[in-house]
PDB file of C-alpha atoms in Angstrom:
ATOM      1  CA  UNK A   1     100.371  91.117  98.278  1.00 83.00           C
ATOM      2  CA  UNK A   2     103.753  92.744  98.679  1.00 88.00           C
ATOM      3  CA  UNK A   3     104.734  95.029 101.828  1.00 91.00           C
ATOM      4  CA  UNK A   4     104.354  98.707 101.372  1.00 94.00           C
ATOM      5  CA  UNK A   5     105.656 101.534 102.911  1.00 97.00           C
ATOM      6  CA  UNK A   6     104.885 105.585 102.388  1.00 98.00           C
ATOM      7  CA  UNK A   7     107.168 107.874 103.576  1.00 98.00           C
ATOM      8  CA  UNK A   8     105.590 111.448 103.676  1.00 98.00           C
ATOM      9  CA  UNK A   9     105.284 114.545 106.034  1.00 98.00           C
ATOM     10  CA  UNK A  10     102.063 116.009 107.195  1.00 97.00           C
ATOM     11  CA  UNK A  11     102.928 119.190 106.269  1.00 97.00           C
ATOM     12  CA  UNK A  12     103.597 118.313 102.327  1.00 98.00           C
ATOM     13  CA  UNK A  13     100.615 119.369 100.066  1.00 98.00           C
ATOM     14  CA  UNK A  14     101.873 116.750  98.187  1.00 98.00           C
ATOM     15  CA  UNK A  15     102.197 114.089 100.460  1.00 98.00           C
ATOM     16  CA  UNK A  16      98.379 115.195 101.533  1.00 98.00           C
ATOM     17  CA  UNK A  17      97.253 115.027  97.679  1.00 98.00           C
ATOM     18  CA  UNK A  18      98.993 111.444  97.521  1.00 98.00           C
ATOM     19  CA  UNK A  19      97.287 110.009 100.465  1.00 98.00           C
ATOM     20  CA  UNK A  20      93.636 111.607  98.578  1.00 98.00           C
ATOM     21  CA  UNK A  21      94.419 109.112  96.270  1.00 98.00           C
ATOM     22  CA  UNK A  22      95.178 106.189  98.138  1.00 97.00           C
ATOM     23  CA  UNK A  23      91.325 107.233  99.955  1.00 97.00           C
ATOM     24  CA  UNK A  24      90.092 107.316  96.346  1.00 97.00           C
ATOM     25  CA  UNK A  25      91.908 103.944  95.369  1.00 97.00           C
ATOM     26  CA  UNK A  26      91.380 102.251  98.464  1.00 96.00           C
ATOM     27  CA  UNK A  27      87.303 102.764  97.916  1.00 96.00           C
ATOM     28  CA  UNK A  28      87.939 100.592  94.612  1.00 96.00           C
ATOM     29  CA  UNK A  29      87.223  96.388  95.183  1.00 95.00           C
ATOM     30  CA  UNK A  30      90.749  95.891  93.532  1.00 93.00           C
ATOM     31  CA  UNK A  31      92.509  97.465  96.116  1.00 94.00           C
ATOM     32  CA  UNK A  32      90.311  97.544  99.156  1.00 93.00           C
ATOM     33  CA  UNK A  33      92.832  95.406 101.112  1.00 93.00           C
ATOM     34  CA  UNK A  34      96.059  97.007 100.573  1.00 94.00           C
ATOM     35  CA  UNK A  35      97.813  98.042 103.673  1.00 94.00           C
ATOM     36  CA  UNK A  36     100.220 100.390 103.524  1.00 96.00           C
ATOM     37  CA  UNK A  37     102.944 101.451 106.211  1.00 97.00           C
ATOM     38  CA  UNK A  38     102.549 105.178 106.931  1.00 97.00           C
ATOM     39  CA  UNK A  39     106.094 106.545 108.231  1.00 97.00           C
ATOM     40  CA  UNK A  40     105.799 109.905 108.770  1.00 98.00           C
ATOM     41  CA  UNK A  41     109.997 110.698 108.800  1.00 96.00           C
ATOM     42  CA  UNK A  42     110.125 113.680 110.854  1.00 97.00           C
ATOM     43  CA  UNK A  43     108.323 111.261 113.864  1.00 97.00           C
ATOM     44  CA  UNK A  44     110.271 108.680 112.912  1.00 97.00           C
ATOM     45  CA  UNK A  45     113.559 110.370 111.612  1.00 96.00           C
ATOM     46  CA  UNK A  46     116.167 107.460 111.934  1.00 97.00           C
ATOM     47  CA  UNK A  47     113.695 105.080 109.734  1.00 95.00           C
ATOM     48  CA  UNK A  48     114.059 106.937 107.038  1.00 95.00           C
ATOM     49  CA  UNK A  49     116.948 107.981 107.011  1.00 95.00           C
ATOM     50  CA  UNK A  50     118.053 104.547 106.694  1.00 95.00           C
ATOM     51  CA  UNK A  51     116.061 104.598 103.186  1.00 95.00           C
ATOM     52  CA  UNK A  52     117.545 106.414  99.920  1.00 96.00           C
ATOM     53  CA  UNK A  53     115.150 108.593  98.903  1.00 97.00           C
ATOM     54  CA  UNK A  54     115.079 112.441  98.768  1.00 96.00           C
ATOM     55  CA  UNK A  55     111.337 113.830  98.575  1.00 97.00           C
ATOM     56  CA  UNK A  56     108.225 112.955  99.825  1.00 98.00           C
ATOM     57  CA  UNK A  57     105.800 111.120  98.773  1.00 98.00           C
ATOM     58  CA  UNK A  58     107.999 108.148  98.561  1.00 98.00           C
ATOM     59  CA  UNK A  59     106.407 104.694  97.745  1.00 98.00           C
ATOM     60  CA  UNK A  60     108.598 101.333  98.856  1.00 97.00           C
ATOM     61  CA  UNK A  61     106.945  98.219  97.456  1.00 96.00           C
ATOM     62  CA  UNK A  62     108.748  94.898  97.850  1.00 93.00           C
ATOM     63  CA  UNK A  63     111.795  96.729  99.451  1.00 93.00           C
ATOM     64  CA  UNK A  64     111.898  98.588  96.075  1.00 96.00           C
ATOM     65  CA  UNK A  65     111.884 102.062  95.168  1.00 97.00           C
ATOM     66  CA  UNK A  66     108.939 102.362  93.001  1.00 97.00           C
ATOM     67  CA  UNK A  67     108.279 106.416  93.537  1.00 97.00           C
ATOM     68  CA  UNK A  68     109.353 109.657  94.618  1.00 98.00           C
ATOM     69  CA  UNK A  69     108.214 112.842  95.137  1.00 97.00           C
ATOM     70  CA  UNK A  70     104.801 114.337  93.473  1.00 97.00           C
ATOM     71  CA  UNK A  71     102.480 111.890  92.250  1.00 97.00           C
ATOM     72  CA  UNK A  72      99.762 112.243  89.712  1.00 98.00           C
ATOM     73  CA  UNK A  73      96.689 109.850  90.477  1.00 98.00           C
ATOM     74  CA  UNK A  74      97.773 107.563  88.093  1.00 97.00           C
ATOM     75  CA  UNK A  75     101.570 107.488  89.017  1.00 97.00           C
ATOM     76  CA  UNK A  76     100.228 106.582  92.904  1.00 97.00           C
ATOM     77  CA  UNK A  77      97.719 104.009  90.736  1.00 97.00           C
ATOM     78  CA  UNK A  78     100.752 102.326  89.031  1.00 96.00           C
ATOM     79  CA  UNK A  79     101.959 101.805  92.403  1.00 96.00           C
ATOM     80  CA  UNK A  80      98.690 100.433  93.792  1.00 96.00           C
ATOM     81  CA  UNK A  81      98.911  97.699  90.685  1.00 94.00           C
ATOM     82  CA  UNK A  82     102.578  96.301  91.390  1.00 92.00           C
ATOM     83  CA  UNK A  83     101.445  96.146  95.275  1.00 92.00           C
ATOM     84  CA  UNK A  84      98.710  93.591  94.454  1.00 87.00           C
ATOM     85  CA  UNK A  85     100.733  91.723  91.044  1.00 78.00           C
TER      86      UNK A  85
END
């Protein structure tokens, strides 16, 4: 499984409608054992600013930009699927 990371910000109704998802997702046996690396960026501000990305929800998988900004349920699904290929 490939390493994961979220960027988002508590305050983003669409970072919160992203991480719905991942709950919904998550409850699935296919992807029951993804882990994913919350960074919330204005707690950790230096982390990601050291990423290129420009809205939130952004999805790293592998190191590479897969998505960014609102997601759909099936865009964050698409993600979930290259994280386990």
């Amino acid at each position: 499984m490939k390493p994961v990371q979220l960027f988002y910000l508590k305050s983003c109704p669409y970072c919160q409608r992203a991480l719905s998802y991942i709950d919904q997702l998550k409850k699935q046996a296919a992807y029951k054992d993804v882990d994913i690396e919350m960074i919330e960026e204005s707690e950790e501000p230096e982390l990601a600013d050291s990423y290129d990305y420009f809205y939130v929800p952004t999805f790293y998988v592998g190191g590479v930009k897969e998505h960014e900004g609102a997601a759909s349920f099936e865009e964050v699904e698409a993600v979930f699927k290259k994280i386990i290929d």
